[in-house]
Coordinates of C-alpha atoms in Angstrom, one line a residue:
M1072 CA 18.6 -11.8 42.0
R1073 CA 16.4 -8.9 39.2
F1074 CA 13.4 -9.7 39.2
A1075 CA 11.6 -7.9 35.8
T1076 CA 7.3 -8.1 36.1
Y1077 CA 5.7 -7.4 32.5
G1078 CA 1.6 -6.2 32.9
R1079 CA -1.0 -5.3 29.7
K1080 CA -4.4 -4.9 29.3
S1081 CA -6.2 -4.7 25.8
V1082 CA -8.1 -1.6 27.0
Y1083 CA -7.4 1.2 29.8
S1084 CA -8.7 0.2 32.9
D1085 CA -8.8 1.6 37.1
K1086 CA -10.1 -2.5 37.9
S1087 CA -9.9 -6.0 37.8
D1088 CA -6.6 -7.1 36.5
S1089 CA -5.1 -3.6 35.4
V1090 CA -1.3 -2.8 34.8
D1091 CA -0.6 -1.8 38.2
N1092 CA -2.7 -4.6 39.8
Q1093 CA -0.8 -6.7 38.1
E1094 CA 2.7 -5.8 39.1
R1095 CA 1.8 -5.3 42.7
M1096 CA 0.8 -9.0 42.8
C1097 CA 4.0 -10.2 40.8
R1098 CA 5.9 -7.7 43.4
E1099 CA 4.1 -9.1 45.9
Y1100 CA 5.0 -12.7 45.0
A1101 CA 8.6 -12.2 44.6
D1102 CA 9.3 -10.5 47.7
F1103 CA 7.4 -13.3 49.3
R1104 CA 8.6 -16.4 47.2
F1105 CA 12.3 -15.3 47.2
K1106 CA 12.6 -13.3 50.1
G1107 CA 15.9 -11.7 50.8
Q1108 CA 17.0 -12.8 47.4
V1109 CA 15.5 -9.5 45.2
E1110 CA 18.6 -7.6 44.5
S1111 CA 16.4 -5.5 42.1
F1112 CA 12.4 -5.2 40.5
E1113 CA 12.0 -3.8 37.3
P1114 CA 8.2 -2.9 35.9
Y1115 CA 7.4 -3.4 32.2
S1116 CA 3.9 -2.7 30.8
D1117 CA 1.9 -2.2 27.9
E1118 CA -1.4 0.0 28.4
G1119 CA -4.0 -0.6 25.9
L1120 CA -2.2 -2.8 23.3
S1121 CA -3.3 -6.1 22.3
G1122 CA -1.6 -9.8 22.7
A1123 CA -2.4 -11.1 19.1
N1124 CA 1.6 -9.9 18.4
T1125 CA 4.9 -8.1 19.5
D1126 CA 4.8 -4.7 18.7
R1127 CA 4.2 -3.7 21.7
P1128 CA 7.1 -0.7 23.2
G1129 CA 6.7 -1.9 26.5
L1130 CA 8.0 -6.2 25.3
K1131 CA 10.2 -4.2 23.2
R1132 CA 12.3 -3.2 26.1
L1133 CA 11.6 -5.9 28.3
L1134 CA 13.5 -8.1 25.9
A1135 CA 16.3 -6.2 25.0
D1136 CA 16.8 -6.0 28.8
V1137 CA 16.8 -9.7 28.5
E1138 CA 19.5 -9.5 25.9
D1139 CA 21.2 -7.9 27.3
G1140 CA 21.3 -10.8 30.5
R1141 CA 19.7 -7.6 33.4
I1142 CA 17.0 -10.0 34.1
D1143 CA 17.4 -13.5 36.4
A1144 CA 13.3 -13.9 36.5
L1145 CA 10.4 -13.0 34.5
I1146 CA 7.2 -12.8 36.4
V1147 CA 3.7 -12.6 34.9
Y1148 CA 0.2 -12.3 36.7
Q1149 CA -1.3 -14.9 33.6
L1150 CA 0.6 -16.2 30.8
D1151 CA -2.2 -14.7 27.9
R1152 CA -0.5 -10.9 29.7
L1153 CA 3.0 -12.1 27.6
S1154 CA 1.1 -13.1 24.0
R1155 CA -2.2 -14.9 23.4
D1156 CA -0.3 -16.1 19.4
V1157 CA 1.3 -19.8 20.5
K1158 CA 4.7 -18.7 18.3
D1159 CA 5.0 -15.5 19.7
F1160 CA 4.6 -17.0 23.5
A1161 CA 7.2 -19.8 21.8
N1162 CA 9.8 -17.4 20.4
I1163 CA 9.4 -15.2 23.7
Y1164 CA 9.6 -18.5 25.8
D1165 CA 13.0 -19.4 24.2
K1166 CA 14.8 -16.5 24.2
L1167 CA 13.9 -16.7 28.1
A1168 CA 15.7 -19.9 28.4
G1169 CA 18.7 -18.8 25.9
K1170 CA 19.6 -16.3 28.8
G1171 CA 19.0 -18.6 31.8
V1172 CA 15.4 -15.9 32.4
M1173 CA 13.5 -18.0 35.3
F1174 CA 9.9 -17.6 34.1
I1175 CA 6.7 -17.4 36.5
S1176 CA 2.8 -17.2 35.9
L1177 CA 0.8 -16.2 38.5
K1178 CA -2.3 -17.2 37.8
E1179 CA -1.6 -20.6 36.3
S1180 CA 1.1 -21.4 39.1
I1181 CA 3.2 -22.6 36.4
D1182 CA 6.7 -23.8 37.6
T1183 CA 9.0 -23.9 34.0
N1184 CA 11.4 -26.2 36.2
T1185 CA 9.2 -30.0 34.8
P1186 CA 8.7 -31.3 31.7
I1187 CA 5.3 -31.3 33.1
G1188 CA 5.3 -27.4 33.5
K1189 CA 6.5 -26.4 30.3
A1190 CA 3.7 -28.8 28.8
M1191 CA 0.9 -27.1 30.1
M1192 CA 2.6 -23.3 29.9
F1193 CA 2.4 -24.4 26.0
I1194 CA -1.4 -25.8 26.4
T1195 CA -2.5 -22.8 28.2
A1196 CA -1.0 -20.6 26.0
T1197 CA -2.5 -22.0 23.0
F1198 CA -5.9 -22.0 24.5
A1199 CA -5.1 -18.0 24.7
Q1200 CA -5.0 -17.6 21.0
M1201 CA -7.8 -19.8 20.7
E1202 CA -10.0 -17.3 22.7
R1203 CA -7.7 -14.5 21.3
E1204 CA -8.9 -15.5 17.4
T1205 CA -12.4 -16.5 18.2
I1206 CA -13.6 -13.0 19.8
A1207 CA -11.7 -11.7 16.3
A1208 CA -14.1 -13.5 14.8
R1209 CA -16.9 -12.9 15.9
V1210 CA -15.8 -9.3 15.9
V1211 CA -16.0 -9.9 12.1
D1212 CA -18.9 -11.3 10.8
N1213 CA -20.5 -8.8 13.2
L1214 CA -19.2 -6.0 11.3
T1215 CA -19.3 -7.8 8.0
G1216 CA -23.8 -8.4 8.8
L1217 CA -23.2 -4.7 9.9
A1218 CA -21.1 -3.6 6.1
K1219 CA -24.0 -6.1 4.3
K1220 CA -26.7 -3.5 5.8
G1221 CA -25.9 -0.7 4.5
F1222 CA -24.1 0.7 8.0
W1223 CA -21.1 2.8 8.8
L1224 CA -18.8 0.7 10.5
G1225 CA -16.8 3.7 12.4
G1226 CA -13.6 5.9 11.8
K1227 CA -13.2 8.4 9.8
P1228 CA -16.3 9.2 7.2
P1229 CA -15.3 9.8 3.3
Y1230 CA -14.8 13.8 2.9
G1231 CA -18.2 15.2 1.9
Y1232 CA -20.3 12.9 4.3
A1233 CA -20.5 13.2 8.0
S1234 CA -21.7 10.3 10.5
K1235 CA -24.7 10.4 12.4
R1236 CA -26.8 8.0 13.7
V1237 CA -29.7 6.0 13.0
E1238 CA -32.2 3.7 15.2
V1239 CA -33.0 0.9 13.2
N1240 CA -35.1 -1.9 14.9
G1241 CA -34.8 -0.5 17.8
K1242 CA -30.9 -0.2 18.2
K1243 CA -28.5 2.5 17.2
H1244 CA -26.1 2.2 14.0
V1245 CA -24.0 4.8 12.6
A1246 CA -24.8 5.9 8.9
L1247 CA -23.8 8.6 6.3
A1248 CA -25.0 12.0 5.9
I1249 CA -23.6 14.0 3.1
D1250 CA -21.9 17.1 4.4
P1251 CA -23.5 20.0 1.7
E1252 CA -20.4 22.1 1.7
A1253 CA -17.5 19.0 1.5
S1254 CA -19.2 17.3 -1.0
E1255 CA -19.6 20.4 -3.4
Y1256 CA -16.0 20.7 -3.2
V1257 CA -15.7 16.6 -4.0
K1258 CA -17.7 16.9 -7.3
W1259 CA -15.7 19.7 -8.2
L1260 CA -12.3 17.8 -7.8
Y1261 CA -14.4 14.9 -9.9
N1262 CA -15.2 17.3 -13.0
T1263 CA -11.9 19.3 -12.8
F1264 CA -9.8 15.8 -13.2
L1265 CA -12.5 14.6 -15.9
D1266 CA -13.0 17.3 -18.0
N1267 CA -9.4 18.0 -18.3
K1268 CA -8.7 14.4 -18.9
Y1269 CA -5.6 14.9 -16.1
S1270 CA -3.3 12.5 -15.1
V1271 CA -3.2 12.0 -11.3
Q1272 CA -0.3 13.5 -11.6
Q1273 CA -1.2 16.0 -13.9
M1274 CA -4.0 17.2 -11.3
E1275 CA -1.5 17.7 -8.6
T1276 CA 0.6 20.0 -10.2
A1277 CA -2.0 22.0 -11.6
L1278 CA -3.8 21.9 -8.2
R1279 CA -0.5 23.2 -6.9
R1280 CA 0.4 25.6 -9.4
Q1281 CA -3.1 27.4 -9.2
G1282 CA -2.6 27.2 -5.0
I1283 CA -5.4 25.2 -4.2
R1284 CA -4.9 23.2 -1.1
T1285 CA -6.9 20.9 1.2
V1286 CA -9.2 21.8 3.5
N1287 CA -6.3 21.2 5.9
G1288 CA -4.6 23.9 4.4
A1289 CA -1.8 21.3 2.2
F1290 CA -1.2 20.7 -0.8
F1291 CA -2.7 17.9 -3.2
S1292 CA -0.9 14.6 -2.7
A1293 CA -1.5 12.6 -6.0
S1294 CA -2.5 9.7 -3.4
Q1295 CA -5.0 11.8 -1.8
L1296 CA -5.9 12.5 -5.3
H1297 CA -6.7 8.8 -6.4
R1298 CA -7.9 7.8 -3.0
T1299 CA -10.7 10.6 -3.5
L1300 CA -11.4 10.3 -7.4
S1301 CA -11.7 6.4 -6.8
M1302 CA -13.7 6.1 -3.2
P1303 CA -17.3 4.4 -3.8
Y1304 CA -19.2 5.6 -1.2
Y1305 CA -20.1 8.5 -3.3
A1306 CA -21.2 7.2 -6.5
Q1307 CA -25.1 5.9 -6.7
A1308 CA -25.3 1.9 -6.4
T1309 CA -27.1 1.1 -9.5
Q1310 CA -26.9 -1.7 -12.2
E1311 CA -23.7 -0.6 -13.5
I1312 CA -21.8 -0.2 -10.9
Y1313 CA -23.0 -3.5 -9.5
D1314 CA -21.8 -5.5 -12.7
Y1315 CA -18.2 -3.1 -12.7
F1316 CA -17.7 -4.4 -8.6
S1317 CA -19.0 -7.7 -9.6
G1318 CA -16.1 -8.1 -12.6
L1319 CA -13.6 -7.2 -10.2
G1320 CA -14.4 -10.2 -8.5
C1321 CA -16.2 -8.6 -5.0
Q1322 CA -17.4 -10.2 -3.1
M1323 CA -21.3 -8.8 -3.6
D1324 CA -23.9 -9.1 -0.7
S1325 CA -27.0 -10.9 -0.9
S1326 CA -29.2 -8.7 -2.4
P1327 CA -31.0 -8.8 -6.3
R1328 CA -29.4 -7.2 -8.7
G1329 CA -31.9 -5.1 -9.5
S1330 CA -32.5 -3.3 -6.1
W1331 CA -29.3 -1.5 -7.4
D1332 CA -31.5 1.2 -8.2
G1333 CA -29.4 4.6 -7.5
T1334 CA -31.1 5.2 -5.4
H1335 CA -28.5 5.1 -2.7
G1336 CA -24.7 5.2 -2.2
V1337 CA -22.1 1.9 -1.6
M1338 CA -20.3 0.6 0.8
L1339 CA -17.6 -1.3 0.5
Y1340 CA -15.7 -3.3 3.2
G1341 CA -12.6 -5.2 3.7
R1342 CA -11.1 -2.5 1.1
T1343 CA -7.6 -2.3 3.4
G1344 CA -6.4 -4.9 6.1
S1345 CA -5.0 -4.1 9.4
S1346 CA -2.8 -1.7 7.7
K1347 CA -4.8 1.0 6.2
S1348 CA -2.3 1.8 3.5
I1349 CA -2.6 -1.4 2.1
V1350 CA -4.5 -2.6 0.0
Q1351 CA -6.5 -6.1 0.1
P1352 CA -7.1 -8.0 -3.3
H1353 CA -10.2 -7.7 -5.5
S1354 CA -11.8 -10.7 -3.7
N1355 CA -12.1 -10.0 -0.1
W1356 CA -14.0 -6.7 -0.4
I1357 CA -17.5 -6.9 0.2
V1358 CA -19.6 -4.3 -2.1
C1359 CA -23.6 -3.9 -1.3
V1360 CA -26.5 -1.2 -1.4
G1361 CA -25.4 2.0 1.7
M1362 CA -27.6 3.3 3.9
H1363 CA -26.8 6.5 2.8
E1364 CA -27.8 9.3 -0.1
P1365 CA -25.1 9.1 -2.7
F1366 CA -23.8 12.8 -4.0
I1367 CA -22.2 11.8 -7.8
S1368 CA -24.1 10.0 -10.3
A1369 CA -23.0 6.1 -11.4
E1370 CA -21.8 7.6 -15.1
T1371 CA -19.6 9.8 -13.5
W1372 CA -17.7 7.8 -11.5
L1373 CA -17.2 4.9 -13.6
S1374 CA -15.7 7.2 -16.3
A1375 CA -13.3 8.8 -13.7
Q1376 CA -12.5 4.8 -12.8
E1377 CA -11.5 5.0 -17.1
L1378 CA -9.8 7.6 -17.4
L1379 CA -7.4 6.6 -14.0
H1380 CA -7.1 3.1 -15.3
K1381 CA -6.1 4.8 -18.9
N1382 CA -3.3 7.0 -16.9
I1383 CA -1.3 4.1 -15.3
F1384 CA 1.9 4.1 -16.9
D1385 CA 3.8 0.4 -17.4
K1386 CA 6.5 0.7 -14.2
T1387 CA 8.9 -1.8 -16.1
L1388 CA 12.6 -1.0 -15.5
K1389 CA 14.2 0.3 -18.9
Y1390 CA 17.7 -0.4 -17.9
N1391 CA 20.0 -2.9 -15.3
V1392 CA 19.8 -2.2 -12.1
P1393 CA 23.4 -1.3 -10.6
L1394 CA 25.0 -4.1 -8.3
L1395 CA 25.4 -0.5 -5.5
K1396 CA 22.3 1.2 -6.5
G1397 CA 21.5 2.8 -3.1
V1398 CA 24.3 1.5 -1.5
L1399 CA 27.2 3.6 -3.0
R1400 CA 28.6 6.8 -1.6
C1401 CA 31.1 9.2 -2.5
A1402 CA 34.0 9.3 0.2
K1403 CA 34.8 12.5 -0.2
C1404 CA 31.6 14.6 0.4
G1405 CA 29.0 11.7 2.1
C1406 CA 26.3 12.3 -1.0
K1407 CA 24.8 9.7 -2.5
M1408 CA 26.5 8.4 -6.0
Q1409 CA 23.6 9.1 -7.9
I1410 CA 22.7 6.5 -11.4
G1411 CA 23.7 8.7 -14.6
R1412 CA 23.3 7.0 -18.5
K1413 CA 25.6 7.7 -21.1
K1414 CA 24.8 6.8 -24.5
V1415 CA 28.5 5.4 -26.8
K1416 CA 28.4 4.4 -30.1
G1417 CA 24.8 3.4 -30.0
R1418 CA 24.5 1.2 -26.5
V1419 CA 23.9 3.2 -23.3
D1420 CA 26.8 2.9 -20.3
S1421 CA 26.0 3.5 -17.2
Q1422 CA 28.0 5.4 -14.7
Y1423 CA 27.6 6.2 -10.5
R1424 CA 28.4 9.9 -10.2
C1425 CA 28.3 11.8 -7.0
L1426 CA 25.1 13.4 -6.1
K1427 CA 26.8 17.1 -4.9
R1428 CA 29.0 17.4 -8.3
I1429 CA 25.9 16.6 -10.0
H1430 CA 24.3 19.1 -8.5
E1431 CA 27.3 22.4 -8.1
G1432 CA 30.4 20.7 -10.3
K1433 CA 33.7 20.6 -9.4
E1434 CA 33.5 22.7 -7.1
G1435 CA 31.5 21.3 -5.5
C1436 CA 33.1 17.9 -5.3
D1437 CA 35.6 16.8 -7.3
T1438 CA 34.9 12.5 -7.2
R1439 CA 34.7 11.2 -11.0
A1440 CA 32.5 9.0 -12.2
I1441 CA 32.5 6.0 -13.2
K1442 CA 31.1 2.9 -14.9
C1443 CA 29.1 0.8 -13.1
E1444 CA 30.2 -2.4 -14.1
K1445 CA 34.1 -1.6 -12.8
L1446 CA 33.0 -0.7 -9.3
D1447 CA 30.1 -3.6 -9.5
N1448 CA 33.2 -6.3 -11.0
Q1449 CA 35.5 -4.9 -7.7
V1450 CA 32.9 -6.3 -5.1
L1451 CA 32.1 -9.3 -7.1
D1452 CA 35.8 -10.3 -6.8
I1453 CA 35.6 -10.0 -2.9
F1454 CA 32.7 -12.2 -2.8
R1455 CA 34.5 -14.6 -5.1
K1456 CA 37.3 -14.6 -2.6
I1457 CA 34.8 -14.5 0.4
E1458 CA 32.6 -17.4 -1.0
L1459 CA 36.1 -19.9 -1.9
D1460 CA 37.8 -18.6 1.6
P1461 CA 34.8 -17.6 4.3
E1462 CA 37.6 -15.8 6.7
T1463 CA 38.5 -13.6 4.1
V1464 CA 35.9 -11.9 5.0
K1465 CA 37.3 -10.3 8.4
E1466 CA 39.5 -8.0 6.5
Y1467 CA 36.1 -6.3 5.3
A1468 CA 34.2 -6.1 8.9
S1469 CA 35.2 -4.6 11.5
I1470 CA 33.9 -6.1 15.0
S1471 CA 34.4 -5.7 18.6
Q1472 CA 37.2 -8.9 20.0
P1473 CA 34.8 -10.9 22.1
E1474 CA 38.5 -13.0 23.9
G1475 CA 40.0 -9.7 24.9
H1476 CA 36.6 -9.1 26.7
S1477 CA 36.5 -11.6 28.5
C1478 CA 40.1 -11.7 29.3
N1479 CA 38.9 -7.6 30.1
I1480 CA 36.1 -9.1 32.3
K1481 CA 38.5 -11.9 34.4
K1482 CA 40.7 -9.1 35.7
K1483 CA 38.1 -7.3 36.8
E1484 CA 35.9 -10.1 38.2
A1485 CA 39.7 -11.0 39.8
E1486 CA 39.9 -7.2 41.3
A1487 CA 36.2 -6.8 42.5
S1488 CA 37.3 -10.7 44.5
R1489 CA 40.7 -8.8 46.5
L1490 CA 38.6 -5.4 47.0
R1491 CA 35.5 -7.8 48.6
A1492 CA 38.3 -9.1 50.5
R1493 CA 39.7 -6.3 51.8
I1494 CA 36.3 -5.4 52.9
N1495 CA 35.5 -7.7 55.4
H1496 CA 39.3 -7.3 56.4
L1497 CA 38.2 -3.8 57.6
T1498 CA 34.6 -4.6 57.9
D1499 CA 36.4 -7.2 60.6
A1500 CA 38.6 -4.9 62.4
L1501 CA 35.9 -2.5 62.5
A1502 CA 34.2 -4.8 65.0
M1503 CA 37.6 -4.7 66.4
A1504 CA 38.1 -1.1 66.9
E1505 CA 35.0 -0.7 67.7
G1506 CA 34.6 2.2 69.8
S1507 CA 38.0 3.5 69.6
S1508 CA 39.5 6.8 67.4
A1509 CA 41.0 4.3 64.4
A1510 CA 36.8 3.4 64.1
Q1511 CA 36.7 6.2 62.0
Y1512 CA 39.2 6.1 59.6
I1513 CA 38.3 2.1 59.6
I1514 CA 34.9 3.2 58.1
A1515 CA 36.8 6.3 56.1
Q1516 CA 38.3 3.7 54.5
I1517 CA 35.7 1.1 53.5
E1518 CA 33.6 3.9 52.0
A1519 CA 36.3 3.8 49.9
E1520 CA 36.2 0.5 49.0
N1521 CA 32.8 0.0 48.7
R1522 CA 33.4 3.0 46.0
N1523 CA 35.8 1.7 44.4
L1524 CA 33.8 -1.9 43.9
D1525 CA 30.5 -0.5 42.9
D1526 CA 33.3 1.2 39.8
I1527 CA 34.4 -2.0 39.1
K1528 CA 31.1 -3.6 39.1
R1529 CA 30.2 -1.1 36.5
E1530 CA 33.4 -1.5 34.3
I1531 CA 32.1 -5.4 34.5
E1532 CA 28.3 -4.9 33.2
L1533 CA 30.1 -2.5 30.4
A1534 CA 32.5 -5.5 29.7
K1535 CA 29.7 -7.6 30.0
A1536 CA 27.4 -5.8 27.4
K1537 CA 30.6 -4.9 24.7
L1538 CA 32.0 -9.5 24.9
R1539 CA 27.6 -9.6 24.2
Q1540 CA 27.8 -6.9 21.3
G1541 CA 31.3 -8.8 19.9
Q1542 CA 29.2 -12.3 19.7
K1543 CA 26.5 -10.8 17.9
E1544 CA 28.5 -9.0 15.3
T1545 CA 30.3 -12.4 15.0
V1546 CA 26.6 -13.8 14.4
T1547 CA 25.7 -11.2 11.9
L1548 CA 28.8 -11.5 9.9
E1549 CA 28.7 -15.6 10.0
M1550 CA 24.5 -14.6 8.1
K1551 CA 26.5 -12.1 5.8
V1552 CA 29.1 -14.2 4.8
S1553 CA 26.0 -17.6 4.0
E1554 CA 24.4 -14.3 2.5
I1555 CA 27.2 -13.8 -0.5
I1556 CA 28.3 -17.4 -0.5
R1557 CA 24.5 -18.2 -1.6
M1558 CA 24.6 -15.2 -4.4
M1559 CA 27.7 -16.4 -5.6
Q1560 CA 26.8 -19.7 -6.2
G1561 CA 23.7 -18.9 -7.7
L1562 CA 24.6 -15.3 -9.2
D1563 CA 23.1 -16.6 -12.8
T1564 CA 20.0 -17.2 -11.9
F1565 CA 19.7 -14.0 -9.7
T1566 CA 18.0 -11.1 -11.0
D1567 CA 19.5 -7.1 -10.9
V1568 CA 17.2 -6.3 -8.3
E1569 CA 17.5 -10.0 -6.4
R1570 CA 21.5 -9.2 -6.5
N1571 CA 20.6 -5.5 -5.1
G1572 CA 18.6 -6.8 -2.6
I1573 CA 21.4 -8.9 -1.2
I1574 CA 23.7 -5.9 -1.5
R1575 CA 21.6 -4.0 0.1
E1576 CA 21.1 -6.7 3.3
V1577 CA 25.4 -7.6 3.2
V1578 CA 27.3 -4.4 2.7
Q1579 CA 27.9 -2.0 6.1
E1580 CA 29.5 1.2 4.2
C1581 CA 30.5 1.1 0.5
T1582 CA 32.6 4.3 -0.7
W1583 CA 34.1 5.3 -3.5
N1584 CA 36.6 8.7 -3.9
G1585 CA 37.3 8.3 -7.4
E1586 CA 40.2 6.7 -7.0
T1587 CA 39.8 3.3 -4.6
L1588 CA 36.4 1.4 -3.8
F1589 CA 36.5 1.0 0.0
L1590 CA 33.6 -1.9 1.9
R1591 CA 32.9 -2.4 5.1
L1592 CA 30.4 -5.6 5.8

């Protein structure tokens, strides 16, 4: 049997149930419980990662090998090492069960071969999730309490400040302290933005032309400038600032509005979630008076917010989105086909144009432009054909044939069986010829046949992998057919963007050579 173990620890440690100890105990259990049956033992692990989700490199490798049929049994030291989320655990267990992989958890002594064992497994997983959520809630409550008191919660401080240790009521905390040089630079950015009434994009261009860079030596990006110019920590915590955030629907601290007297800066918590790039709704923000000193006046900061808001542009699409936008490529040079617009008799025609031809002319690529409507209709005609007869999808798909691989596996397994029989026969002959001159010859033959058998085994594993891949592709193709039918049956109810999104999902390759459209799903 081919065994695997998975170990995880949220924080690095050499003690207690460290990853190494988990692997050692699982290996000892396998050697004792399945003595003589352990063909291989492969460890997988993730150190310093939470069990709250499945985004773990070691776990992903394990599940990929399970999917490829390389594992017969999985042993974990404790159930929550695999996952602390019931839904994730159920999905993982379904994958194991679907591939016939035996699952063993040492600490809970779970036997999944019985209904009671399976029930106990999910009950244990539920308690693991409850424990994780309770700990997470305590951490959030603690951080929220510290934020409402105006402390800095850790991480890199905003540019213009440094972090410093403070002691309050005998407890050590972290607060922000002004960095004199950096704060002057931030003030200059605010003044430049307001004096020139720039948009963020205009300011990025102006700074680039003047050769002005960030402290790290890179040019400013529009997103960096926007983040700096909207950073609330710099601003005086005045009643006007209180009204600004209260008007946005933020959660204001329990201190009265009158205590916002401008002597301290603003502290904000909950602006971003676990992904720092995604801004949360204003209702999630907790705004309070900070422990730190501000260096941007409330008037300046509010003026910057007003100008930022004034320069937000309308992102509504001016033209319809063609069906093959972002999907179609030039068959001759491989470049993407861009969308071009051309006014003809008072109307605007959309065309697919080769990007290389746009930049280099006919010398770069001679693929001519084509009306978007013409190619889009060709694709819709193909989809209508698939809607009427789903079997026609095979004309536009290239998948490996599972039947061929199945036949090849049977042939190879029969060949392996013959080799084993021959090796057994030679082994018997060797026992009879022990000590004779023929023994060396027989040993050489056995070694040669063993090498042949190893080669056949590798070919069988490769064929099985190709068989599984073919089966996966067939399932994926069935899902694509389902999406195509759904799109065609509700064609008029989908927006241009939604139709284009479906095309991006189902089309693997789409090219135009100036004469012919090629489509592969």
